[in-house]
Every structure is written in structure tokens, then in C-alpha cells.
XYZ file of C-alpha atoms in Angstrom:
634
model
C -24.684 -30.193 -11.376
C -22.874 -26.860 -11.740
C -20.223 -26.373 -14.417
C -16.600 -26.591 -13.152
C -15.036 -23.168 -12.612
C -11.732 -23.038 -14.496
C -9.796 -19.875 -13.648
C -6.436 -21.072 -14.895
C -4.407 -24.171 -15.656
C -4.573 -26.952 -13.046
C -0.955 -27.172 -11.917
C -0.776 -29.973 -9.357
C 1.601 -32.784 -10.313
C 3.397 -35.330 -8.125
C 6.909 -36.733 -8.268
C 6.798 -40.520 -7.665
C 10.523 -40.570 -6.802
C 10.536 -37.765 -4.223
C 6.870 -38.243 -3.210
C 6.212 -34.489 -3.176
C 3.898 -32.091 -5.059
C 5.368 -30.375 -8.108
C 3.991 -27.446 -10.125
C 4.871 -28.937 -13.498
C 5.621 -32.059 -15.517
C 9.180 -32.631 -14.303
C 10.700 -32.607 -10.818
C 14.035 -30.954 -10.105
C 15.377 -34.463 -9.489
C 14.833 -35.147 -13.197
C 11.918 -37.558 -12.798
C 8.721 -37.171 -14.796
C 5.734 -36.279 -12.660
C 2.111 -37.421 -12.900
C -0.787 -34.983 -12.861
C -3.157 -35.179 -9.910
C -6.842 -34.928 -10.783
C -8.343 -32.190 -8.621
C -11.502 -30.101 -8.670
C -11.226 -26.682 -10.379
C -10.340 -23.908 -9.867
C -7.334 -25.659 -8.288
C -6.000 -23.039 -5.867
C -3.871 -25.624 -4.098
C -1.987 -24.965 -0.857
C -0.066 -26.725 1.924
C -1.902 -28.209 4.882
C -0.613 -26.852 8.184
C -0.230 -29.114 11.254
C -3.513 -27.796 12.731
C -5.384 -28.819 9.578
C -3.839 -32.295 9.583
C -4.889 -32.611 13.223
C -8.399 -31.502 12.241
C -8.556 -34.113 9.465
C -7.469 -36.819 11.892
C -9.874 -35.618 14.584
C -12.799 -35.880 12.157
C -11.562 -39.286 10.990
C -11.356 -40.617 14.557
C -14.852 -39.288 15.340
C -16.294 -41.045 12.294
C -14.187 -44.189 11.869
C -12.308 -44.525 15.187
C -8.935 -44.172 13.447
C -6.825 -41.323 12.007
C -6.434 -40.900 8.246
C -2.867 -39.507 8.184
C -0.649 -41.439 10.579
C 2.883 -40.191 9.876
C 4.944 -37.287 8.485
C 3.841 -36.505 4.929
C 3.382 -33.454 2.735
C -0.365 -32.911 2.627
C -1.919 -30.604 0.025
C -5.375 -29.050 0.324
C -7.513 -27.899 -2.600
C -10.497 -25.670 -1.839
C -13.511 -26.993 -3.721
C -16.759 -25.200 -4.637
C -19.376 -25.836 -1.949
C -22.053 -24.081 0.109
C -19.528 -23.434 2.881
C -15.946 -24.687 3.204
C -14.688 -27.853 1.556
C -11.110 -29.013 1.042
C -9.840 -31.947 -0.988
C -7.075 -33.792 0.881
C -4.171 -34.851 -1.355
C -1.516 -37.242 -0.038
C 1.069 -39.294 -1.939
C -0.151 -37.966 -5.272
C -3.871 -38.737 -4.957
C -7.020 -37.292 -3.431
C -7.803 -39.557 -0.481
C -10.868 -37.659 0.690
C -12.417 -34.283 1.418
C -13.356 -32.490 4.594
C -16.564 -30.500 4.398
C -18.293 -28.213 6.902
C -21.927 -29.200 6.572
C -24.313 -26.355 7.290
C -27.278 -28.536 8.150
C -25.443 -30.292 10.998
C -22.980 -27.428 11.605
C -20.010 -29.769 11.825
C -17.061 -31.026 9.805
C -17.467 -34.287 7.886
C -14.822 -36.469 6.230
C -15.826 -37.858 2.837
C -13.368 -40.625 2.019
C -12.217 -41.722 -1.417
C -11.517 -45.438 -1.974
C -7.788 -45.242 -1.162
C -8.572 -43.099 1.866
C -10.841 -45.864 3.121
C -8.143 -48.449 2.390
C -5.644 -46.483 4.497
C -7.980 -46.845 7.473
C -9.525 -50.288 6.901
C -6.820 -52.012 4.822
C -4.739 -53.473 7.642
C -7.161 -53.249 10.557
C -9.846 -55.463 12.056
C -13.034 -53.723 10.968
C -14.653 -54.666 14.271
C -12.307 -52.186 16.016
C -13.430 -49.400 13.679
C -16.683 -47.499 13.190
C -19.115 -46.691 10.390
C -18.682 -49.779 8.243
C -21.221 -51.870 6.343
C -20.436 -55.429 5.166
C -22.430 -56.832 2.260
C -23.177 -60.327 0.988
C -20.982 -61.781 -1.737
C -23.932 -61.805 -4.135
C -24.465 -58.054 -3.758
C -20.889 -57.037 -4.595
C -21.247 -57.104 -8.406
C -24.323 -54.890 -8.199
C -22.463 -52.294 -6.156
C -19.627 -52.267 -8.676
C -22.267 -51.853 -11.376
C -23.513 -48.631 -9.794
C -26.292 -49.784 -7.472
C -26.920 -48.601 -3.943
C -26.543 -50.976 -1.005
C -29.992 -52.411 -0.299
C -30.908 -53.587 3.175
C -31.502 -57.253 2.178
C -27.928 -57.453 0.830
C -26.306 -56.320 4.093
C -24.474 -59.083 5.956
C -23.278 -57.044 8.955
C -22.928 -53.404 10.020
C -21.750 -51.195 12.836
C -24.951 -50.928 14.922
C -24.063 -47.385 16.063
C -24.379 -45.962 12.519
C -26.844 -43.099 12.228
C -28.873 -42.053 9.213
C -27.068 -39.677 6.781
C -23.583 -40.676 7.989
C -20.484 -41.393 5.921
C -19.636 -45.115 5.851
C -17.234 -47.552 4.235
C -18.761 -50.483 2.353
C -16.864 -53.774 2.819
C -17.003 -57.037 0.898
C -18.046 -60.219 2.720
C -14.281 -60.751 3.276
C -13.783 -57.315 4.863
C -12.119 -55.634 1.851
C -12.961 -52.028 0.926
C -15.481 -51.955 -1.928
C -17.004 -48.494 -1.723
C -17.815 -45.400 0.312
C -21.037 -43.480 0.633
C -23.768 -42.080 2.867
C -26.363 -44.038 4.809
C -30.098 -43.853 4.256
C -30.949 -45.731 7.457
C -29.401 -46.507 10.840
C -27.099 -49.440 11.541
C -29.751 -51.113 13.682
C -32.251 -50.833 10.827
C -29.694 -52.343 8.417
C -29.227 -55.349 10.696
C -32.955 -56.062 10.464
C -32.364 -56.723 6.727
C -35.743 -55.377 5.766
C -36.500 -53.194 2.760
C -35.031 -49.961 1.469
C -31.701 -48.363 0.602
C -29.066 -48.808 3.259
C -26.213 -46.840 1.663
C -26.097 -44.504 -1.302
C -22.658 -45.355 -2.756
C -20.516 -42.430 -3.971
C -17.290 -44.210 -5.037
C -16.743 -47.917 -5.681
C -13.815 -49.998 -6.916
C -12.686 -53.602 -7.147
C -10.961 -54.646 -3.888
C -7.185 -54.206 -3.992
C -4.245 -53.972 -1.630
C -3.036 -50.432 -0.969
C 0.591 -49.493 -1.488
C 1.567 -46.483 0.611
C 4.841 -44.768 -0.444
C 7.486 -44.042 2.141
C 6.790 -40.841 4.072
C 8.986 -38.376 5.948
C 9.009 -35.591 3.342
C 9.031 -31.950 4.461
C 8.111 -28.658 2.826
C 11.819 -27.940 2.412
C 11.863 -30.958 0.098
C 8.914 -29.505 -1.818
C 10.666 -26.146 -2.206
C 13.722 -27.917 -3.607
C 11.636 -30.044 -5.994
C 9.951 -26.924 -7.406
C 13.053 -24.741 -7.679
C 13.029 -24.358 -11.474
C 9.281 -23.612 -11.666
C 9.443 -21.102 -8.834
C 12.466 -19.346 -10.343
C 10.543 -18.956 -13.595
C 7.477 -17.461 -11.879
C 9.627 -15.197 -9.711
C 11.609 -13.952 -12.717
C 8.408 -13.101 -14.597
C 7.020 -11.241 -11.581
C 10.290 -9.323 -11.183
C 10.165 -8.321 -14.846
C 6.557 -7.176 -14.462
C 7.372 -5.046 -11.397
C 10.356 -3.390 -13.097
C 8.439 -2.676 -16.314
C 5.376 -1.235 -14.585
C 7.315 0.856 -12.072
C 9.486 2.342 -14.847
C 6.494 3.165 -17.069
C 4.207 4.640 -14.390
C 5.697 7.891 -13.144
C 4.337 7.784 -9.612
C 5.652 6.860 -6.157
C 5.639 3.086 -5.641
C 3.603 1.546 -2.830
C 2.675 -1.967 -1.739
C -0.780 -2.636 -0.326
C 0.024 -4.858 2.648
C -2.984 -6.431 4.351
C -1.268 -8.929 6.623
C -2.170 -11.732 4.215
C 0.072 -14.212 2.408
C -0.460 -12.799 -1.090
C 0.439 -9.226 -0.199
C 3.455 -10.548 1.750
C 4.722 -12.326 -1.361
C 4.206 -9.162 -3.427
C 6.009 -7.073 -0.825
C 9.069 -9.333 -0.923
C 9.052 -9.424 -4.733
C 9.012 -5.610 -4.826
C 11.799 -5.457 -2.236
C 13.941 -7.647 -4.517
C 13.448 -5.219 -7.416
C 13.187 -1.713 -5.956
C 14.835 0.307 -3.218
C 12.162 2.968 -2.756
C 8.592 2.051 -1.884
C 6.073 2.570 0.913
C 3.604 0.218 2.581
C -0.116 1.019 2.698
C -2.488 -0.451 5.282
C -6.094 0.451 6.058
C -6.975 -0.860 9.511
C -10.716 -1.416 9.179
C -11.186 -1.639 12.942
C -12.373 -5.225 12.503
C -8.995 -6.764 11.742
C -7.624 -9.672 13.748
C -5.167 -8.406 16.381
C -2.612 -10.839 14.942
C -2.995 -9.120 11.569
C -2.349 -5.637 12.931
C 0.723 -6.893 14.808
C 1.991 -8.668 11.691
C 1.651 -5.482 9.616
C 3.792 -3.517 12.065
C 6.321 -6.343 12.449
C 6.693 -6.737 8.685
C 7.030 -2.981 8.114
C 9.791 -2.901 10.725
C 11.518 -5.952 9.208
C 11.641 -4.324 5.757
C 12.544 -0.919 7.132
C 10.103 0.906 4.884
C 7.580 3.666 5.740
C 4.119 2.415 6.718
C 1.264 4.752 5.772
C -1.853 3.607 7.565
C -5.189 4.805 8.866
C -7.288 3.243 11.609
C -11.066 3.268 11.053
C -11.602 2.712 14.778
C -15.229 1.964 15.609
C -16.586 2.964 12.189
C -18.106 -0.486 11.677
C -19.878 -0.693 15.027
C -20.973 2.949 14.762
C -22.611 2.208 11.396
C -24.015 -1.279 11.801
C -27.295 -0.162 13.362
C -27.961 2.051 10.350
C -27.101 -0.525 7.692
C -27.735 -3.822 9.456
C -25.233 -6.684 9.321
C -23.191 -6.702 6.094
C -24.004 -9.410 3.583
C -22.467 -10.849 0.443
C -24.749 -8.590 -1.605
C -24.549 -5.539 0.670
C -20.955 -5.075 1.832
C -21.357 -1.494 2.981
C -18.476 -2.099 5.393
C -15.937 -2.158 2.505
C -16.800 1.437 1.678
C -17.117 2.751 5.226
C -14.108 0.967 6.721
C -11.729 0.347 3.807
C -12.184 2.309 0.592
C -12.651 5.618 2.384
C -9.504 5.234 4.534
C -7.416 4.038 1.553
C -8.503 7.110 -0.404
C -7.570 9.326 2.528
C -4.150 7.689 2.934
C -3.341 8.313 -0.726
C -4.674 11.885 -0.700
C -2.702 12.716 2.458
C 0.613 11.236 1.310
C 0.785 11.365 -2.498
C -0.119 14.663 -4.178
C -0.074 13.169 -7.652
C -1.271 9.699 -6.682
C 0.709 6.469 -6.497
C 1.381 3.124 -8.117
C 0.272 0.283 -5.834
C 1.335 -3.348 -6.194
C -1.329 -5.646 -4.754
C -1.672 -9.375 -4.074
C -4.487 -10.157 -6.485
C -4.503 -13.651 -8.058
C -6.738 -15.093 -10.778
C -7.304 -18.377 -8.925
C -9.230 -16.524 -6.211
C -12.375 -15.685 -8.196
C -13.873 -15.374 -11.659
C -13.808 -11.576 -11.399
C -10.093 -11.506 -10.581
C -9.378 -14.020 -13.338
C -10.899 -11.585 -15.844
C -9.154 -8.542 -14.360
C -6.361 -6.676 -16.099
C -2.943 -6.900 -14.452
C -2.646 -3.094 -14.422
C -5.663 -0.855 -13.978
C -6.808 2.531 -12.748
C -8.872 2.209 -9.595
C -12.158 3.960 -10.488
C -13.051 4.751 -6.880
C -9.765 5.339 -5.062
C -8.574 8.522 -6.738
C -5.065 8.760 -8.197
C -4.213 5.095 -7.662
C -2.866 2.829 -10.392
C -2.988 -0.804 -9.242
C -0.830 -3.663 -10.522
C -0.857 -7.421 -9.785
C 2.572 -9.122 -10.031
C 1.318 -12.563 -8.903
C -1.851 -12.678 -11.006
C -0.969 -16.140 -12.376
C 0.274 -17.700 -9.128
C -1.635 -20.357 -7.210
C -1.642 -20.305 -3.418
C 0.991 -23.060 -3.598
C 3.361 -20.756 -5.514
C 2.834 -18.120 -2.834
C 3.535 -20.490 0.046
C 6.615 -22.042 -1.547
C 7.975 -18.533 -2.101
C 7.255 -17.673 1.544
C 8.874 -20.896 2.784
C 11.890 -20.447 0.504
C 12.579 -16.951 1.833
C 11.495 -17.655 5.421
C 9.060 -14.720 5.349
C 7.186 -13.444 8.389
C 3.663 -14.682 7.620
C 0.527 -14.144 9.678
C 0.286 -16.863 12.383
C -3.478 -17.181 11.798
C -2.789 -19.328 8.742
C -1.339 -21.969 11.014
C -4.488 -21.750 13.172
C -6.845 -22.974 10.453
C -7.846 -19.730 8.719
C -7.356 -20.028 4.957
C -8.152 -16.342 4.311
C -7.083 -13.347 6.367
C -9.278 -10.269 6.324
C -11.938 -8.681 8.483
C -12.834 -11.282 11.076
C -16.596 -10.869 10.591
C -16.636 -10.585 6.801
C -19.871 -12.037 5.349
C -17.785 -13.674 2.619
C -16.069 -15.921 5.147
C -17.379 -19.423 5.784
C -19.467 -20.536 8.745
C -16.601 -22.943 9.421
C -14.326 -19.922 9.953
C -16.880 -18.312 12.284
C -16.996 -21.490 14.373
C -13.195 -21.540 14.425
C -13.298 -17.876 15.513
C -15.284 -18.956 18.567
C -12.356 -21.199 19.535
C -9.505 -18.792 18.798
C -11.073 -15.404 19.660
C -14.101 -16.089 21.889
C -14.630 -12.455 22.961
C -14.737 -11.236 19.349
C -17.148 -13.992 18.353
C -19.330 -13.220 21.360
C -19.558 -9.546 20.391
C -20.654 -10.437 16.861
C -23.069 -13.116 18.020
C -24.690 -10.840 20.597
C -25.274 -8.170 17.957
C -26.697 -10.697 15.478
C -29.047 -12.161 18.087
C -30.262 -8.670 18.980
C -30.755 -7.836 15.308
C -32.595 -11.126 14.697
C -34.950 -10.496 17.612
C -35.660 -6.992 16.322
C -36.423 -8.401 12.869
C -38.549 -11.291 14.087
C -35.946 -13.852 13.042
C -34.775 -16.870 15.030
C -31.561 -17.828 16.778
C -31.196 -20.604 14.181
C -31.030 -17.904 11.496
C -27.916 -16.615 13.252
C -26.446 -20.015 14.079
C -26.517 -21.230 10.462
C -24.905 -18.057 9.158
C -27.942 -17.012 7.113
C -27.291 -13.390 8.107
C -24.490 -13.363 5.516
C -27.026 -13.251 2.667
C -29.995 -11.062 1.815
C -31.141 -13.631 -0.723
C -29.894 -17.110 0.207
C -28.468 -19.445 -2.468
C -30.841 -22.304 -3.333
C -29.043 -25.028 -1.292
C -29.161 -22.835 1.824
C -32.842 -22.122 1.243
C -33.412 -25.872 1.202
C -31.698 -26.194 4.589
C -33.801 -23.336 5.961
C -36.967 -24.969 4.623
C -36.051 -28.355 6.078
C -35.305 -26.839 9.480
C -38.282 -24.450 9.264
C -36.081 -21.378 9.684
C -37.910 -18.232 8.628
C -35.878 -15.976 6.327
C -38.175 -12.958 5.975
C -38.427 -10.331 8.749
C -41.809 -10.621 10.433
C -42.214 -7.444 12.443
C -43.696 -4.215 11.117
C -41.579 -1.119 10.737
C -42.505 1.193 13.579
C -39.422 3.350 13.058
C -39.094 6.747 11.409
C -37.743 5.174 8.214
C -34.339 6.712 8.805
C -32.182 5.901 5.774
C -28.400 5.782 5.411
C -26.488 5.348 2.168
C -22.905 4.893 1.002
C -21.431 4.412 -2.469
C -18.214 3.015 -3.851
C -16.384 0.813 -6.288
C -16.706 -2.929 -5.683
C -13.441 -4.502 -6.826
C -14.398 -7.970 -5.598
C -17.532 -8.205 -7.704
C -18.490 -7.361 -11.272
C -17.258 -3.789 -11.207
C -19.167 -0.539 -11.571
C -20.378 1.735 -8.823
C -22.653 0.401 -6.121
C -24.755 2.318 -3.646
C -25.705 0.478 -0.501
C -28.119 1.738 2.089
C -30.493 0.698 4.781
C -33.658 1.734 6.570
C -33.623 1.479 10.353
C -36.138 -1.355 10.285
C -37.652 -4.019 8.032
C -39.545 -3.197 4.849
C -42.880 -4.840 3.963
C -42.109 -6.285 0.515
C -45.729 -7.388 0.089
C -46.853 -3.773 0.471
C -44.289 -2.659 -2.118
C -45.726 -5.186 -4.546
C -49.328 -4.280 -3.688
C -48.871 -0.544 -4.238
C -46.517 -0.888 -7.212
C -44.686 2.258 -6.075
C -41.351 1.017 -7.441
C -42.861 1.065 -10.948
C -42.323 4.831 -10.875
C -38.572 4.036 -10.935
C -38.409 1.186 -13.457
C -39.480 -2.360 -14.321
C -40.024 -4.396 -11.168
C -40.103 -8.034 -10.143
C -40.531 -9.756 -6.806
C -39.529 -12.914 -4.999
C -39.671 -13.920 -1.360
C -38.143 -11.169 0.737
C -36.777 -9.036 -2.112
C -37.986 -6.510 -4.705
C -35.920 -5.833 -7.833
C -36.148 -2.766 -10.058
C -34.370 -2.098 -13.367
C -33.895 1.358 -14.875
C -32.166 0.974 -18.230
C -28.738 -0.573 -17.515
C -28.975 0.295 -13.818
C -30.631 -1.881 -11.211
C -31.559 -1.912 -7.537
C -32.804 -4.359 -4.916
C -34.872 -3.787 -1.783
C -34.670 -6.490 0.878
C -37.197 -7.222 3.608
C -34.494 -6.552 6.200
C -34.455 -2.893 5.113
C -31.237 -3.103 3.116
C -31.175 -1.498 -0.330
C -28.575 -1.859 -3.089
C -28.185 -0.036 -6.371
C -25.646 -0.461 -9.159
C -24.784 1.892 -11.994
C -21.854 2.942 -14.168
C -21.266 6.191 -12.263
C -21.438 7.428 -8.699
C -23.999 10.066 -9.722
C -26.337 7.528 -11.361
C -26.031 5.089 -8.446
C -26.959 7.778 -5.920
C -29.785 9.061 -8.119
C -31.268 5.591 -8.477
C -30.888 4.910 -4.761
C -32.717 8.135 -3.935
C -35.655 7.309 -6.179
C -35.898 3.821 -4.682
C -35.729 5.205 -1.139
C -38.525 7.698 -1.834
C -40.678 5.056 -3.514
C -40.327 2.763 -0.499
C -41.406 5.641 1.752
C -44.433 6.305 -0.483
C -45.495 2.651 -0.339
C -45.200 2.323 3.428
C -46.500 5.770 4.438
C -49.114 6.370 1.734
C -52.006 8.370 3.243
C -54.348 7.867 0.298
C -54.536 11.584 -0.547
C -54.659 10.917 -4.307
C -52.361 13.789 -5.354
C -50.306 11.408 -7.484
C -53.401 10.222 -9.375
C -53.964 13.658 -10.829
C -50.286 14.044 -11.731
C -50.096 10.835 -13.802
C -50.696 11.708 -17.458
C -50.788 8.023 -18.387
C -53.590 7.238 -15.939
C -51.524 4.434 -14.428
C -52.433 5.237 -10.809
C -55.755 4.537 -9.113
C -57.050 4.563 -5.566
C -58.061 1.335 -3.871
C -59.070 0.984 -0.210
C -57.287 4.190 0.741
C -54.022 3.380 -1.093
C -52.553 4.694 -4.312
C -51.848 1.761 -6.645
C -49.524 2.021 -9.672
C -50.354 -0.520 -12.376
C -48.207 -2.133 -15.085
C -49.129 0.582 -17.634
C -46.681 2.906 -15.846
C -44.066 4.460 -18.143
C -41.617 4.972 -15.238
C -41.446 8.735 -15.774
C -41.232 9.330 -12.015
C -43.385 12.471 -12.093
C -45.572 11.130 -9.294
C -42.638 10.832 -6.888
C -41.946 14.518 -6.451
C -45.554 15.574 -5.837
C -46.219 13.013 -3.082
C -46.648 14.639 0.373
C -44.697 11.753 1.886
C -41.694 12.803 -0.222
C -42.156 16.483 0.512
C -42.628 16.202 4.266
C -41.318 12.793 5.417
C -38.008 12.183 3.629
């Protein structure tokens, strides 16, 4: 099991008197609060009506009853998972989680004990779904940690399918546990052998006490007044100190997202003179672009922006679809335009306040609050809300009635480029519902790309295009469903290669070069010829070759994508060039043997018409420049 990711203090408490979430140990009413146990990193946020409807829709589909039946303040906590997973917190406790499961490509509700009691506590279980009743003699074994075995099952919903979420009931119909089935309901009723339910949570039967509801987010704002005032005051002080010490024009990077909106309003409360910056990547949601213009008009401040137009779609055939590892789109559509905006409007650069928060990622948690952007020239960046959770941001927005992007209320928890590979498959499926024409355009391109690469429609459907090298759990899904991950066709193209470089603020820093051939690369041939040894130490795994040159490193993927990382733009480009040329040598080697004579270490030999570099190579690279492929086909 992976280690919990703590990015900051877990700040969710609950006031038992007001029945609302509080960001500290005491409510504004004076009552002591109790801490709610949640999964780190704890970037808690309000649930919007659409999300409560989604939770209830999933609950009805699984159990034939809603989970949240009246007006209550519902908090969501994004949890680490292969796709999207949210803990559901109501009345001061986690009552379940909703999870988009990539294998089935659907949302699933995983109940906690009190979540199950809310559904089954006062209802006839025969009117509900997905329940398993066990014999009295089996109950103590379940409480002791055992699974539900088929012989101990007294009754069950016959419509239960294998690998479904169920509620385990005592012989009297009381909630005893929750878990996932290992056989169908019909099989359980046969009372044969085997595990019927793998129990996740179990607890002695008890009556549930549900506090009175009716609370609103206005009540939550009031309950958190002292904590919010403290955070706001500290952010104001930070903005004033930084703006007075950095002698540059002040700007706010406004993306149309909640965090940059909060920063914008904080700056407006401290300073009179500032501009707004916005780089329209050309793949923004239309609602985002409208919100940017509406907000700029509402604040009455200049908006300096640049539209990248069709830059993404003009480049995608050269680079292939962007992935988590190869986000060439950030450089082509965002970093370049931002640099141009600053160069065109600020001769001596600018100070930019941005909406970065430590609870978003490990990289941002380790980031300084003020830094010089190493790629965007003449920009000093500063993060006033670095220590805020998403809940702080939303309470600030609600308190000041700010004009937030309507997409948040439509089920999108992050607002950015609508086809970003870092988004979840759940968001892409939601995109199909909210913006069908945009989703269709992306899907049509991905299907065309998959066909060209010898990959399946399932590869597209499960969102595997978002990775060059899939995480282990996703590889398991691909293996189980027999989805091929490595391009199968041979490269019959001219090996046209495109490259871009830039700073990657969302990852571990440094300068990355990202490029792509116009077709797949035969990784097996790279390994056979050893051509990458001329660049540095190499290693291979399915669908990817890795090469290390001192502190710099590069990867070549079977799809044709290539990445390189170094401390400087010059070194990144230099490494990328050597990798590109070595790939060309491996694929187009004519067996002329010129490189054999050039190698002073005698590390190259001819075998079956191919030049082969062995592991004695000293990585001097002398053989690269003399190769006819490099001289005449690069």
C-alpha cells in the first residue's frame, strides 16, 4: 500500500452544535469542534448540487435508494486513486466514497458503515438492492476480520453481480459490514463453497443518529469567520510585502479557475494598480474564456491576453497526443504565449501573483512562495494562497460573492485545457455530456491516431493515451482486458522530427525537451543495435527506451515521442538531438560499417548487415557524426 501523501496539515473539523465543517478546533459559535479523519493530502472542498445528485444517482443504481436525502452541507475530499475518487463527508464523518473505476468505466459508491446505515437503517431490506444477509453464527467471524463465506449466507439479493459493492446484514437485518462480492447473488443462494463477499469495513450493529439538517454554505462561512480572516490577513500582508519589495509592474495570472480568482480579489483588496494576464491556449472551455472577460470587466482592470488559436491542432500530428510525461502542449500553447505577453507589455518584466497552492501536488508543496520563472523571461512569480486548501478558497469566494467559473457547478473539479492528459477519465466522460462536439473532435483524432499506430479503440476508451508508460494498476487493467499498449505498425514515414523545449513548473523543475517522430519507433530494434549507447547508459522496458548522460536523461517511446531533461535549455536540446540521430541510425542503418572504423574502443561490430554497439561503449558519440544516415537523412 502506498504511503499517505501529506502536503500540509489536515484541517477538516466539524462543529457538533452548528453541524457544519470548520477549519480549526473552535467554531465561531464558541463550541469545540471534532477533527474528521480524512485521507491525505486533504484538499477538501464543497460539494455542488450536481455532485450531490451524482452521489444519489450512483446510490440509487446500486442500492435502490439515495444516500443524501435532505439539505445538508456536503464536503468532498479528493483521494489518491488511479482516476478520480472523492470521499463524501456529511454530518462530521466520511459516509462513503465515489470512485470512477477504469475497468468498468463507471462511477461506483463505496459505502462506509454509517453510510450503509443511512440507507438500510430504517428501510425494509427487501425493497433495496445489493444486500447479503448472513447466519447468526457467522456474525462473530465477520467482526473478527473474516470474509463472508457462501455457506454462512442466509439470504441475498439474487440480482447481485460479481465484483459489486454490497451491504452485509445480520440475520436480523442490521448493518454489519460493507464490501465487494466475489460471486453472484444466485451463486450465494446455492450456499456452496467459496468467498461470497470480501468485507472492507465491519462494525457491531448500532442505531444511527442523524443530526438535524438544513445548513447552508452561508452558515459555513459564518462558522469559519475567524479562521478565514486570519488567512486573508496573512495573504494581504504577503501581497503588500512582495509588491513593495519587487520593483516591477504588478500582474495577476487569471486562468478562469477558482484559485486565480481568489488571488485576483485578494490583490484588488490591497492594490489599486495591476493588470490581468491570460494565455488562451486555444483548447480552453468556452465558459472559461467568457469568465475571463467577464471578470476583467467586473474588476475594471486591463486584460493582457494572447490567443494561441489552432496551435494545438496544428502541432498534434507532429507530436502525437500529449501525455502526462510529454506535455508538449504546455510549451506550444501556454509558455510561449505567456512569454510573448510579458515581452510585449512589460519592458523590464513584471511581478505576477498566481493561484498556486501546496495541497495541489508534492511539487507545489515544496515550491518557494516567491520565485523567478526560469523559462518565462523577466517574470517574478508569487503565491499568496500557498497554504490555503480548496475549502479556504471556496469560502472566500462565497463570502465575497465572486464571479466563479460555472463549470465547477457542472462537476469539473479542475478548470484548464479541456483535453489535458492530466485530467481524469471521469472528466472526459463528463465532457461528453456537457460539450459533446469537443469530445467528439478529440475522440475522432485519438481513434485515427490509434488506428495509425496499430492500437485498439479500447486503448482510447480507457484513457490509456494519456500515458506513454502506464502506471502499474493501469497496466494490470490493460493486461486483464488484453489491450495492447505498444504500437504494432512499422514506421514507413520519413522520420520527420519536431521538438520543443521549456520549463515544466508542474513537475520536478529543470528544462525539458519534448519531441516526436511522425510515426512509431521500433524499440526492439533500438535495443538490438544499441545505438543509444553512443549517447549514454541505456535501459529498456516494454515500449520505452531510457538513456542517461551524466545528470541528464531522455526517454524514447514506441509511439515516437521523445523526452529529454537537463538543467539548461542548451543541454536539453543537445541531448535531444543526439537521441534523435541515434534513433535514425538504428532504424535506417544500411550496414556500411563506417562507424566500426571510427570507434577507437572497438565497441561496434557488424552482424547480419547491421552495426551493433555493445556494452563496452564509452558513450563518446564519435560514431554519430560519421554515420551516412546522420549526414544525409537527418
